[in-house]
Structures are given as C-alpha cells and as structure tokens.
XYZ file of C-alpha atoms in Angstrom:
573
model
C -31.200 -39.994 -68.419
C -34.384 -38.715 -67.373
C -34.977 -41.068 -64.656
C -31.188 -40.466 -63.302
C -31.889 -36.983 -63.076
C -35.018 -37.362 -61.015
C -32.977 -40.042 -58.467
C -30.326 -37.517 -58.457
C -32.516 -34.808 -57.189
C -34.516 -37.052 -55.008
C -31.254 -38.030 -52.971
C -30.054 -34.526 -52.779
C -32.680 -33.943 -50.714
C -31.241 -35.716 -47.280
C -27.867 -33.920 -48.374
C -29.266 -30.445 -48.530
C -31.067 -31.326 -44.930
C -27.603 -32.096 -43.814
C -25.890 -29.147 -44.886
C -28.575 -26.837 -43.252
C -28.635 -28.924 -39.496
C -24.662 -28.868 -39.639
C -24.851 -25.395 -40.675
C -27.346 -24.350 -38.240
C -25.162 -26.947 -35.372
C -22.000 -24.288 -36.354
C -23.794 -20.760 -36.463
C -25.441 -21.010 -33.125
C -22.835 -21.748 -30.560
C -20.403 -20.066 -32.561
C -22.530 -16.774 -32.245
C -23.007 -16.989 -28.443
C -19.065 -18.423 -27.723
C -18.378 -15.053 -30.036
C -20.748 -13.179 -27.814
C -18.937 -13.905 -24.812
C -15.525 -14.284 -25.401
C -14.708 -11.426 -27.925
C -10.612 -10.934 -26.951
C -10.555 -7.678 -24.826
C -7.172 -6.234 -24.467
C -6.119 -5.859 -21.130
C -2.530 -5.407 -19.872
C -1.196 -7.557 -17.594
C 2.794 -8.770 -16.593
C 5.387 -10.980 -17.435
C 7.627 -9.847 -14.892
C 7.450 -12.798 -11.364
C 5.685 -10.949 -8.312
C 8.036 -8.644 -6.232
C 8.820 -10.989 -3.001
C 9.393 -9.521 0.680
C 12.557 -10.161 1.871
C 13.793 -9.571 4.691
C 17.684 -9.975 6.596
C 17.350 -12.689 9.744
C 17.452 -10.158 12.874
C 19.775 -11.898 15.550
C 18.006 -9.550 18.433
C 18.235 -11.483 21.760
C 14.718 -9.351 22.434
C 12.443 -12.164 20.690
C 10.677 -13.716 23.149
C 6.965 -14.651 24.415
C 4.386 -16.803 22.762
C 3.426 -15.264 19.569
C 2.445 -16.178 16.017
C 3.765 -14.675 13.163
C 3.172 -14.164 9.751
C 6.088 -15.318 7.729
C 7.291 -14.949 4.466
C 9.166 -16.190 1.170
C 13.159 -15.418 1.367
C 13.617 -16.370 -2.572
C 11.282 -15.883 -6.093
C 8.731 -17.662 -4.449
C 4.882 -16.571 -3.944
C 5.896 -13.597 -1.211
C 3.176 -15.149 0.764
C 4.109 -17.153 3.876
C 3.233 -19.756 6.393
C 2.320 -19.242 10.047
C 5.262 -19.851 12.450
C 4.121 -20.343 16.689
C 7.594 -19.637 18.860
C 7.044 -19.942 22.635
C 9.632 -19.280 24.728
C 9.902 -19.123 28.804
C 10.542 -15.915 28.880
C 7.403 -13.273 29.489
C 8.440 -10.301 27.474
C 5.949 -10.528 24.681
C 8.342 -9.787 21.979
C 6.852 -10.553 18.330
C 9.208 -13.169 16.481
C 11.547 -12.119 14.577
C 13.092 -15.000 13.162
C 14.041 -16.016 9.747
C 11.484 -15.368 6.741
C 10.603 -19.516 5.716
C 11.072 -20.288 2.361
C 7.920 -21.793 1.635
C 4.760 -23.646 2.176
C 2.635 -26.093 1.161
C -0.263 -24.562 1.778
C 0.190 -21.002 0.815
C -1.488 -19.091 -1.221
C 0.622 -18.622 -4.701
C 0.724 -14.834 -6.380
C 0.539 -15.298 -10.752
C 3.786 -13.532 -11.835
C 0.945 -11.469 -14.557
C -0.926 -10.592 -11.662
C -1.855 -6.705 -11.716
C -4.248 -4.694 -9.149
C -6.409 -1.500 -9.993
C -6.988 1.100 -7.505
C -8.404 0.122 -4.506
C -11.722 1.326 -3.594
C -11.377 0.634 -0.448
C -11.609 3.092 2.688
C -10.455 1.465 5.299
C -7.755 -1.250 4.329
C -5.625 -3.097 6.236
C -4.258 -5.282 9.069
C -2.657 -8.638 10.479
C -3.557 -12.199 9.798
C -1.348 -12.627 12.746
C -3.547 -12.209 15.504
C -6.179 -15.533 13.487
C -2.898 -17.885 13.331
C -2.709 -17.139 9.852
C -0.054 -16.086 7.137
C -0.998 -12.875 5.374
C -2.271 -13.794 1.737
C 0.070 -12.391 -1.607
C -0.655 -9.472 -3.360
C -0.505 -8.336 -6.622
C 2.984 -8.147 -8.205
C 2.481 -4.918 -9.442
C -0.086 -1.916 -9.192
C -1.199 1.088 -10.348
C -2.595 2.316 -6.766
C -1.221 5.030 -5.427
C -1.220 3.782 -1.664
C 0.592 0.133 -2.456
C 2.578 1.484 -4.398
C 3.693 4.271 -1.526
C 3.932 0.545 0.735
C 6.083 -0.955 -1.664
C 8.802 1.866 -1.416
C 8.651 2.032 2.163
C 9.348 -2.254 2.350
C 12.390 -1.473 0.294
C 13.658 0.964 2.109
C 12.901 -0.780 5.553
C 14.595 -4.001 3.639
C 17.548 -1.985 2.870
C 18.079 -0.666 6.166
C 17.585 -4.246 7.872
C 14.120 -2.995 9.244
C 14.408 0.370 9.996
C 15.245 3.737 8.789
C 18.447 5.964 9.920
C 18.859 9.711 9.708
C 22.300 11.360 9.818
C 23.089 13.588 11.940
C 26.333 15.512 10.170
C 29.671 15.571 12.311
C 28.406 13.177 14.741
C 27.071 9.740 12.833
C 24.334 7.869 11.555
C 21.606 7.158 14.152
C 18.160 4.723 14.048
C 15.074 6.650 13.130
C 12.784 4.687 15.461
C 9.865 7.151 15.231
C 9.477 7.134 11.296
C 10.303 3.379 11.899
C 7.266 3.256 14.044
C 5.547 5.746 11.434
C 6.106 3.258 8.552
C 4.411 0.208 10.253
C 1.474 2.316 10.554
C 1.547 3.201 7.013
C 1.734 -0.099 5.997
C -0.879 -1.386 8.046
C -3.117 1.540 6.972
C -2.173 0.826 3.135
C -2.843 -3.124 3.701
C 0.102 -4.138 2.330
C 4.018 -5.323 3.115
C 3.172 -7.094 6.272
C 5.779 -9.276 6.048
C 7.863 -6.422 6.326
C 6.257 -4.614 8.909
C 5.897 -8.156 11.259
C 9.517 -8.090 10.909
C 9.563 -3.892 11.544
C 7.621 -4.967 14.464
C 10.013 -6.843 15.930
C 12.999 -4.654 15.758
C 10.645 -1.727 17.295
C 10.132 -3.993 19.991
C 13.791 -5.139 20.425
C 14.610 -1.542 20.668
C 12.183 -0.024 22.353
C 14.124 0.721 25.626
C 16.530 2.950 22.784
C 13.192 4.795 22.052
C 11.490 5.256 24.410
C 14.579 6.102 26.689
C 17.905 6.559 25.147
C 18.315 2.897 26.659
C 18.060 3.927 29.834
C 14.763 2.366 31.330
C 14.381 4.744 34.558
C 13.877 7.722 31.306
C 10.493 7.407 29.685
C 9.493 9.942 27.211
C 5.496 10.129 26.492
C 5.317 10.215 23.067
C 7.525 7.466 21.743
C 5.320 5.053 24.302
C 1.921 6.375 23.121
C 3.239 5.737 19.568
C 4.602 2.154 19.971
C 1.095 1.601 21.829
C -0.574 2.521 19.001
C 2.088 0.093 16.919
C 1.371 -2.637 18.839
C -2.412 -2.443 18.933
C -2.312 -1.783 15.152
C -0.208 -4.919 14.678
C -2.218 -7.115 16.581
C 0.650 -8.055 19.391
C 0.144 -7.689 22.992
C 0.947 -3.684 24.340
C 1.268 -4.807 27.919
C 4.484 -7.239 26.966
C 6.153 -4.965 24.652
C 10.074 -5.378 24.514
C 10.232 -5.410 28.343
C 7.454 -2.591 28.690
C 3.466 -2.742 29.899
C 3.149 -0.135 26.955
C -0.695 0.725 28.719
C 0.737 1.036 32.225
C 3.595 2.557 31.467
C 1.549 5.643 29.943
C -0.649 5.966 31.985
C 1.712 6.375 34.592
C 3.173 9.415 32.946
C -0.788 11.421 33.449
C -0.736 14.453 35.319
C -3.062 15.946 37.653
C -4.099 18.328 35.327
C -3.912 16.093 32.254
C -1.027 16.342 30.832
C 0.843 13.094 29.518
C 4.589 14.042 30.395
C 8.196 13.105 30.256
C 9.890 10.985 32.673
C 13.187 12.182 32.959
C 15.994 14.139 34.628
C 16.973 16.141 31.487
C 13.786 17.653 32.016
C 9.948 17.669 30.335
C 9.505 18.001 26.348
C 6.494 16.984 25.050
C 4.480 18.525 23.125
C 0.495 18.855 21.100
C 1.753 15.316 19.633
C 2.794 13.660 22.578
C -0.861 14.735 24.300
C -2.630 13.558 20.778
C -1.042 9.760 20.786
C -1.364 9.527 23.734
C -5.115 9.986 23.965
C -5.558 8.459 20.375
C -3.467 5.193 21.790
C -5.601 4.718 24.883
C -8.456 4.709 23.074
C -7.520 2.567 20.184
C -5.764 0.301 23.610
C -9.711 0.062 24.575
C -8.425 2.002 27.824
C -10.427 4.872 29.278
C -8.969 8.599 28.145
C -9.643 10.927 31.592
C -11.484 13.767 31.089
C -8.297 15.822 32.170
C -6.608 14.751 29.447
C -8.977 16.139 26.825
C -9.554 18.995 28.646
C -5.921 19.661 28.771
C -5.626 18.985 24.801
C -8.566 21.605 24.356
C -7.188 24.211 26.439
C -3.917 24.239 23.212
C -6.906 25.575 20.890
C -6.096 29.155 19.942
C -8.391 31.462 18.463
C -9.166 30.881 14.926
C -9.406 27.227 15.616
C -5.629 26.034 15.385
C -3.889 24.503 17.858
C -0.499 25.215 19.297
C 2.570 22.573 19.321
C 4.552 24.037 22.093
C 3.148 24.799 25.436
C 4.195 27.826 27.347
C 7.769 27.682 28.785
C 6.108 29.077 31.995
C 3.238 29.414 34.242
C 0.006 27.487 33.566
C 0.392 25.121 30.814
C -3.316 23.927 31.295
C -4.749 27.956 30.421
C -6.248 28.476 27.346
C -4.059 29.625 24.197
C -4.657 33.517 23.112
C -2.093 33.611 20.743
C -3.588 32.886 17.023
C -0.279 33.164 15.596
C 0.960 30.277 17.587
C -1.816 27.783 16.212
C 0.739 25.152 14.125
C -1.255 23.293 11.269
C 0.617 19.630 11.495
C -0.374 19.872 15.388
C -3.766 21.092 14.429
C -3.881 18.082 12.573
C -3.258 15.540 15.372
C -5.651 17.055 18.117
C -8.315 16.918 15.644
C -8.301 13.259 15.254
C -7.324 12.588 18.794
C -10.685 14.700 19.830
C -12.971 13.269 17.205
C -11.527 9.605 18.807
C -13.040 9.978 22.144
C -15.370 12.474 21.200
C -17.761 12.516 18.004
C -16.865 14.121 14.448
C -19.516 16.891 15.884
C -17.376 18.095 18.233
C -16.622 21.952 18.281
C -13.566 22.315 19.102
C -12.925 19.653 16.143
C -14.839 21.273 13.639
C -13.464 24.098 14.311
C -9.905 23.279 14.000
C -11.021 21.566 10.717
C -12.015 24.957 9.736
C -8.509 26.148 10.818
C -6.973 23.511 8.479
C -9.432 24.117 5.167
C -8.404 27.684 5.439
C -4.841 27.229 4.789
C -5.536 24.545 2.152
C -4.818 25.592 -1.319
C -6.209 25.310 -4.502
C -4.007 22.222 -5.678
C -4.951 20.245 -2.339
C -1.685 21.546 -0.161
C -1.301 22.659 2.717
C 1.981 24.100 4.309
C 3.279 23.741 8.037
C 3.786 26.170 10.515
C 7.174 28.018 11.396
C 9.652 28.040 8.859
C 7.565 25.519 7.093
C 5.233 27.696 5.369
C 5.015 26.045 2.093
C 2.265 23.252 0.907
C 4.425 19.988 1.694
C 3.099 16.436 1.988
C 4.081 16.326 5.461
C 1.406 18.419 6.526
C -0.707 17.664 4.087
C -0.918 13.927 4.649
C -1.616 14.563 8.415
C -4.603 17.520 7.539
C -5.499 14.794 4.879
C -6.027 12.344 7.885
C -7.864 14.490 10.097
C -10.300 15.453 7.080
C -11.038 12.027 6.845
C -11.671 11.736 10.593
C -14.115 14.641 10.437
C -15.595 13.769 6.937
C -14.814 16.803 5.073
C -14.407 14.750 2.096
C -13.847 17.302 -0.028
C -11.353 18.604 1.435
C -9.965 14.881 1.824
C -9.980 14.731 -1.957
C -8.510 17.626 -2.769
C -5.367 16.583 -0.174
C -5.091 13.175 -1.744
C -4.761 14.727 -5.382
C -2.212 16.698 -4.379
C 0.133 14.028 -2.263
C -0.517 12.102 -5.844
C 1.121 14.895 -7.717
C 4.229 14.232 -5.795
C 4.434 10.427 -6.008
C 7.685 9.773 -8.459
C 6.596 7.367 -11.250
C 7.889 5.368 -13.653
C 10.208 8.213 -15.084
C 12.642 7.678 -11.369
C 14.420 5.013 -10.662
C 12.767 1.624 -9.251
C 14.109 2.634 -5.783
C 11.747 5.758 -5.491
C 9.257 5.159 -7.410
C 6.073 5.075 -5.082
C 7.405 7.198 -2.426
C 5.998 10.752 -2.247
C 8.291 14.008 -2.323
C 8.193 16.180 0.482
C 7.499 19.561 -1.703
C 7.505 20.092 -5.499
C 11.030 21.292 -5.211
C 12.709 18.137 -3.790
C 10.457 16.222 -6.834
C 11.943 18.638 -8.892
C 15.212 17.951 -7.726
C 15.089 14.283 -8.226
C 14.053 14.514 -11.561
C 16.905 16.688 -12.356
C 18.947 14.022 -10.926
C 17.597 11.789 -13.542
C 19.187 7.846 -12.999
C 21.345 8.763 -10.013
C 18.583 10.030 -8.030
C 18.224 8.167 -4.687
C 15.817 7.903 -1.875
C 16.296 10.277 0.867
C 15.219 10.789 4.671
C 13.125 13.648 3.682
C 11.258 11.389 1.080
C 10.438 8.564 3.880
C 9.150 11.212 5.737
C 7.175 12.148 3.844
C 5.339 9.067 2.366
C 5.184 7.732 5.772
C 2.672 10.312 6.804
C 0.880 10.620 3.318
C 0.031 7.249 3.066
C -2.684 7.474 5.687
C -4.080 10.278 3.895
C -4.496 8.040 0.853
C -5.499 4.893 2.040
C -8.667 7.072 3.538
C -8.165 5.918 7.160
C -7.595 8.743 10.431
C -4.285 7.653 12.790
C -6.587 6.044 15.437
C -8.234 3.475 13.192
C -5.073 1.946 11.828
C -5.174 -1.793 11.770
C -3.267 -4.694 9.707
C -6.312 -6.979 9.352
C -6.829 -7.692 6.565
C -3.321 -6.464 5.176
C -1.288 -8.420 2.125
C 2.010 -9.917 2.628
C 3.672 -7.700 0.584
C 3.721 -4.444 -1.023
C 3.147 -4.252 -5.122
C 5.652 -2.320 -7.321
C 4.134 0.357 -9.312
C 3.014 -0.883 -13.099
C 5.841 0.122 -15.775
C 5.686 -0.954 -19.099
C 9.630 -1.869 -20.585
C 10.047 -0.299 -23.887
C 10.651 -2.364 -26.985
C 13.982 -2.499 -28.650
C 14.885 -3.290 -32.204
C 18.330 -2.987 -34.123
C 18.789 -2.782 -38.097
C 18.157 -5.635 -39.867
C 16.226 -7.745 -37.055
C 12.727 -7.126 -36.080
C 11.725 -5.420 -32.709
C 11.356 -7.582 -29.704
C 6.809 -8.682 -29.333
C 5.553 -7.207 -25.785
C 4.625 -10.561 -24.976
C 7.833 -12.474 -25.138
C 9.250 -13.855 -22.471
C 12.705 -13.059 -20.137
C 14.631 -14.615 -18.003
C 14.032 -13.279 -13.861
C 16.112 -12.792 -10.918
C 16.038 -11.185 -7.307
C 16.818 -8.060 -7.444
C 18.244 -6.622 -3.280
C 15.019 -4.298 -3.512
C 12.862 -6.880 -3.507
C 11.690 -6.500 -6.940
C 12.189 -8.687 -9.679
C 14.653 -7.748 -12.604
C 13.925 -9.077 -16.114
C 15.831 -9.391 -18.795
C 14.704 -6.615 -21.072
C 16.467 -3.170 -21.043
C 16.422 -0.590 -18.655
C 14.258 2.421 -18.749
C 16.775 5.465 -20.998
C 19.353 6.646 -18.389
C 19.153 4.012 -16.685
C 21.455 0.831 -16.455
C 20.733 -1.642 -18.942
C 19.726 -5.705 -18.171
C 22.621 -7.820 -16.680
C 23.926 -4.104 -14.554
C 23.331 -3.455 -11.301
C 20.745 -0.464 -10.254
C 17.705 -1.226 -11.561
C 18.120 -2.747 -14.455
C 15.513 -3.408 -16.043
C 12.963 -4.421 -13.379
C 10.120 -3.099 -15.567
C 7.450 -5.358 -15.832
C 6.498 -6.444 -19.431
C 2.888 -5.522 -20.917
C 1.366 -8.053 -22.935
C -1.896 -7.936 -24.567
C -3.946 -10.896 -23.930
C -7.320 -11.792 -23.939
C -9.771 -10.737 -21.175
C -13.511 -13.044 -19.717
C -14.054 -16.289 -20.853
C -11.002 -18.160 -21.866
C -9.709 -17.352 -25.356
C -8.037 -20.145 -26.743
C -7.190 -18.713 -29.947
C -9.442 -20.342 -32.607
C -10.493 -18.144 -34.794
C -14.422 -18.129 -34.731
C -14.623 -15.735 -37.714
C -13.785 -18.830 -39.730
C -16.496 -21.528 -38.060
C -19.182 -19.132 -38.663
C -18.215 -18.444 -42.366
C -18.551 -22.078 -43.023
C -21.427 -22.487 -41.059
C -23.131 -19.683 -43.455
C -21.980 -21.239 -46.496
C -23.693 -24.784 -45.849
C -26.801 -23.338 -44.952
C -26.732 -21.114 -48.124
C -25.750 -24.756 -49.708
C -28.252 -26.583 -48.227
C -31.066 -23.519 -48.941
C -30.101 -23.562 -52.556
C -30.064 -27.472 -52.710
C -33.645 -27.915 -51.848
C -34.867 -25.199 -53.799
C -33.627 -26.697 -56.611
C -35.128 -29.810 -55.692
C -38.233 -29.104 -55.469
C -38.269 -26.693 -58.681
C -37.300 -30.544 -60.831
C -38.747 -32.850 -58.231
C -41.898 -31.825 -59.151
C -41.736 -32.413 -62.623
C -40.716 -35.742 -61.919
C-alpha cells in the first residue's frame, strides 16, 4: 500500500506538468485573441445597396468619341463598366446609351455596407475622363451631402434625367438650368455619377432648347457659361458640346466694356449671374478672363459691400453702383467666388462683399435673399455658404452648413424626400404636416441643388467629378420591430426578402415606417434598411472565449495543486 502510494504520486507528477503547459497553451492566446477581438457593436444593413437606374434616352444628339461611365440597370453592384462609342459624327455629345447590366470586372458594393460622414473638403468627379467606370458607394449613409445626392438621382431618375417646373395655365416645361444645377451638385457631393453621366447627356442633347429656345441664331450668356462649367466639371469636351464650341461661343458674346451679353432679338437680359459664370467658367475652361470683364463685375459693388443683380435699365451699365439698397445677397454670393477665381481670396472687393454677406447671416447659420425674399432660406444660404468657403471664413461656412442641415427631411418623411433640403422652415414644416403623402416639390430641388455645394465644402468654380461614386447612398433608417400576441418580436438581424423599388432604392420586406404603406404596397414601403448588431475588428466567429479561458484556469489550478501535493508525500517516500 505504501509503495502504491509513492508510484502513484511519482506518476502524477508528468500529469500535473501536463495540466499546467495545456493550461498555460489555452490562457495565453486566448487572452490576446480576447484582447483584440472583443465584439463591438456597430450597426450596419441588411437592406441590398440602392442601384442607379436610369431610362435608355433615345436622343439622336449622342454622338462623338467619348467614354462613359456606365452603370447596373437591375439589384446588381450600382457600379458599372466603361463603354467607348465612336461615331462619325463631330458633335462631341457624351453617350447616352443604355445603363449595362453588369461586369466582370466591377467593383461589387456589400448590401451591409454603411458610410460615416465624410471628412472630406473637396469631393468629387468623373472616372470618365481615365477610361474608367466610377467605383460603388455605400448603400446607405448618414452624410448629409450623399444623402442630399441620393434625392436629387431619384428625382432626376423619375423625371428621365431632368427636372420640370410648371408653369400654371400654360404646361409643364424642362428645367434645364436646375438640371444643369444638379450635375454640379452631384459632382461636388462625389456621388450619383451614373446619374449625372446620363444628366450629362440629355443637357447636351438639349442644349440648343437652353441655351436658345431651340433657335441656334439666339444665344443667351448665362445658360452657355453654365453648361461650360457642366462640361468642364464632367470631364467631356466644352468645345463639342451638343452642336456648340461652348468656349467660343462665350466668348463671342464679350463686350467692349466687359460685359458677357445676350444674343438675341427679344432683346439683352442678363444679369450679376450671367457676368459671374461666365468669368467663373472661363477660368475653370483654363481660358483667359479679360480684365474688362472683372472690371465690369466690380463696377455692380454697391456701398456696403453687396452687389447688385440687375443692372441699370439705362445709361452706363459699366458705372459704379451707389445704391446700397440695391446690393442682392444670392448675387453677392456669385461675384464673390467669381472674383476670388481669377483673383486671390485677398481681394477687396471680395472681402468686402463677404463682409456684406456675414452681416445678414443669422444666429442659426441663415441667411435670407434680397427682394421679396427676405427670409433665411437655403437658397441663399447654400450660395453665401459657397462663397464663405471660397474666401475661408470658415466660421461663417460652419454656421451656414448647420443650418442647411436643419432643413434636410430625415427619416420621419417619406423615402422620396428624405435627403433633400427644404427651402425655408415653413415649407419643412409643411411637409411634415403632410405626414406620408408629402411629396417632393420644385421648390425642394431648388433648393438642395444649391445647398449641396455649401456642404460638400467646395466654391462653384472648383466643382469636379473626379473622384465621384457611381451612385448616391440613401440616408441610414433603422425599420422598427414588430411583434403580435402570442409570437415573439421579429430579431434586428433577420433577414427579408429585396426588390427594386422605381426610386432606385431597395424595398425590404419588413414594415413601413407608421403612416406609411406597409411591405408588399406601393410608396415606400418599407425601404428602411435593417440594423443589425454585429461584431466590429478582427473577425468574430462566435466562440465564446469566456469558456477556453475558464478551463485553461482550472488546469493550471489542477496542475498547481497536483505537484504541491506531490512533493509534500514524495518526499517522504
């Protein structure tokens, strides 16, 4: 018995060693793997990513070797391949033929992909000008400019790339200069460019209709100087533009004393704007800007630093303004960029109409227009917000950008305006009280068209698409949770059946935010994307480590205790 204990104790020994090394095997990686891959909750999506799509446009305009950026027509990726048409004739029309439906070697957007705010300054852009797609985007966002892109490619989706205004009693007429506004937008956001390739293209198919009434022997100075700045922006050649040399063309319409002006027998109406493109799109063209021009522009600076819009109906329309009262804000905004463009950010007369425009700004960031426009709308405010940015009154910048975000409808509106930005606080006002049935209006484009600049953090002359995503993100919504009596509530994380929605977002199967149309409706049923809470870093693959590491402490306390009590009778022995 005696000598069976002592062998006993002897071999437990080895064991006890055992139990320590595979204790001490466990402990060690498990505390490091624990270290660096403790689950973080993050939210992410269930919902596909949003895809770009866009009607076939049967223009007889599309012509001229180009390359453009195409995209998905279905639930794909909403990222495209690059398409080369060449045809004989020399117009220089970008393509505008049918989105392909996919590619082998383009890049594939995760249906949980999500996007925080961009830091970025100056986004944006068009792979088209490299031979190359545009990448994918997120599928949703919580930045205020992509989000502001996204509701401007639905709109320009729904209205087969372009916007309309009506005009009551008479009809329903294309909005080519908001059109033309949009692109810009969306370069200057870095987003929807498969939208605004195809935006492009209509511009360009109808750009004897804008620039004059489609009549080509009428030219009107401001809708060339802003399809110039379109085309450079875009990355397609100005000087074969839908039939026009966009560069010659305006610079044919200087006058002797500077003045950029209309071509036409119904007589001469441009204006402060017409003067500010048109200086902002030679320069951005890489053309020379004559001196006469600029002095012409400064000679609309009234005192107190504003500018006026309208020059006077008679005499000289070169003298100097004397009138403070006639300095407008929204034109104030325009000659400050267009001076601070060919001039410097030190400029006087710049700084001094930056002056003008802090002045009027409010505390909550706003600034209202001039006339009968008196109240802080995002109109103005987006364009001031712009030509803070130019100058680099940042604070100022800031303080315009937190107020166009106070107008941006969220997740509360209906999918088809949430993004955009409300002119004033009374038309967001009024499309909350519309609750589900609110709709996008004219007023609302506007408005975001102008304010996305202002929060993307780019002036109108700097505008470019490189760079720029495919498409546009919706705006992050979570879908709330249902349960019924007797059944338990449906998990965050489950999954639902998607479809294409006409908007171009995706529509799951999970109910639709309260007052709104539930799944299998029309509208937007639910097309909020589904949080989930998953793991964040390193990938989690669910083992519990909690349970390795207990085990791992119990052998070594095993293996502690075994050879303590080993050598307490082993050396009796």
């Amino acid at each position: 018995m005696h000598r069976t204990s002592r062998t006993t104790l002897r071999s437990a020994r080895p064991a006890a060693v055992a139990a320590l090394a595979v204790g001490l095997a466990l402990l060690v990686p498990g505390s490091a793997l624990a270290g660096t891959t403790a689950p973080t909750p993050v939210t992410t999506t269930t919902a596909p990513a949003p895809t770009e799509t866009t009607s076939p446009t049967t223009g007889t305009g599309s012509t001229g070797s180009t390359t453009t950026a195409t995209g998905g027509t279905g639930t794909g990726t909403g990222s495209g391949s690059t398409t080369t048409t060449s045809d004989s004739s020399t117009t220089g029309t970008p393509s505008s033929s049918p989105k392909s439906t996919s590619s082998p070697s383009s890049p594939s957007s995760s249906s949980s992909s999500t996007s925080a705010p961009s830091p970025r300054l100056v986004p944006g852009g068009n792979a088209q000008r490299y031979g190359m797609a545009a990448a994918a985007g997120p599928a949703t966002s919580t930045d205020p400019t992509l989000v502001a892109a996204h509701y401007l490619v639905q709109e320009l989706v729904r209205g087969e790339h372009h916007f309309s205004t009506v005009v009551d009693g008479v009809g329903t007429f294309a909005d080519y200069g908001v059109t033309a506004d949009a692109v810009l937008a969306l370069d200057a956001a870095g987003a929807g460019q498969t939208e605004a390739t195809a935006t492009t293209s209509y511009l360009a198919e109808h750009a004897v209709d804008y620039i004059g009434f489609g009549d080509k022997t009428e030219v009107a100075a401001g809708p060339v100087a802003k399809l110039l700045l379109v085309a450079s922006a875009q990355g397609v050649d100005p000087r074969a533009f839908g039939g026009y040399d966009l560069v010659a063309t305006l610079e044919s319409l200087a006058k002797p004393n500077g003045k950029y002006a209309d071509q036409s027998k119904y007589g001469d109406y441009s204006n402060l704007f017409s003067q500010s493109l048109a200086i902002m799109a030679l320069d951005r063209a890489g053309r020379p800007v004559p001196a006469q021009a600029v002095s012409f522009l400064r000679a609309q600076q009234c005192p107190g630093g504003g500018f006026r819009l309208f020059y006077p109906a008679t005499g000289d329309q070169g003298a100097p303004c004397t009138d403070a009262t006639a300095a407008d804000p929204d034109a104030t905004a325009m000659a400050v960029q267009a001076l601070i463009a060919v001039a410097s950010t030190s400029d006087s007369g710049a700084a001094a109409g930056l002056d003008y425009l802090a002045s009027r700004q409010g505390a909550d960031g706003g600034i209202g227009g001039g006339g009968p426009q008196t109240q802080r709308n995002a109109n103005t405010t987006g364009l001031a917000g712009q030509a803070f940015l130019a100058g680099g009154r940042k604070a100022q910048a800031r303080l315009a950008a937190e107020f166009l975000g106070n107008l941006q409808y969220d997740c509360s509106f209906p999918s088809t305006l949430r993004g955009g930005i409300a002119y004033d606080q009374t038309a967001f006002g009024a499309q909350k009280a519309a609750g589900s049935k609110a709709e996008p209006a004219d007023q609302d484009r506007r408005s975001t068209t102008q304010a996305i600049l202002a929060l993307a953090g780019t002036p109108l002359y700097a505008v470019s698409a490189t760079g720029a995503d495919a498409n546009a993100p919706a705006l992050t919504c979570a879908a709330p949770t249902t349960s019924t009596s007797g059944t338990p509530s449906t998990s965050s994380s489950s999954s639902s059946s998607t479809s294409s929605s006409t908007d171009g977002t995706s529509t799951t199967a999970a109910p639709g935010e309260p007052g709104e149309p539930g799944a299998g409706g029309s509208g937007d049923a639910g097309n909020q994307p589904v949080a989930s809470s998953t793991p964040a870093g390193l990938a989690f693959t669910g083992a519990n480590l909690a349970v390795t590491l207990a085990l791992a402490v119990l052998l070594l306390a095993a293996g502690a205790a075994a050879i303590a009590v080993a050598r307490r009778k082993g050396s009796h022995a």
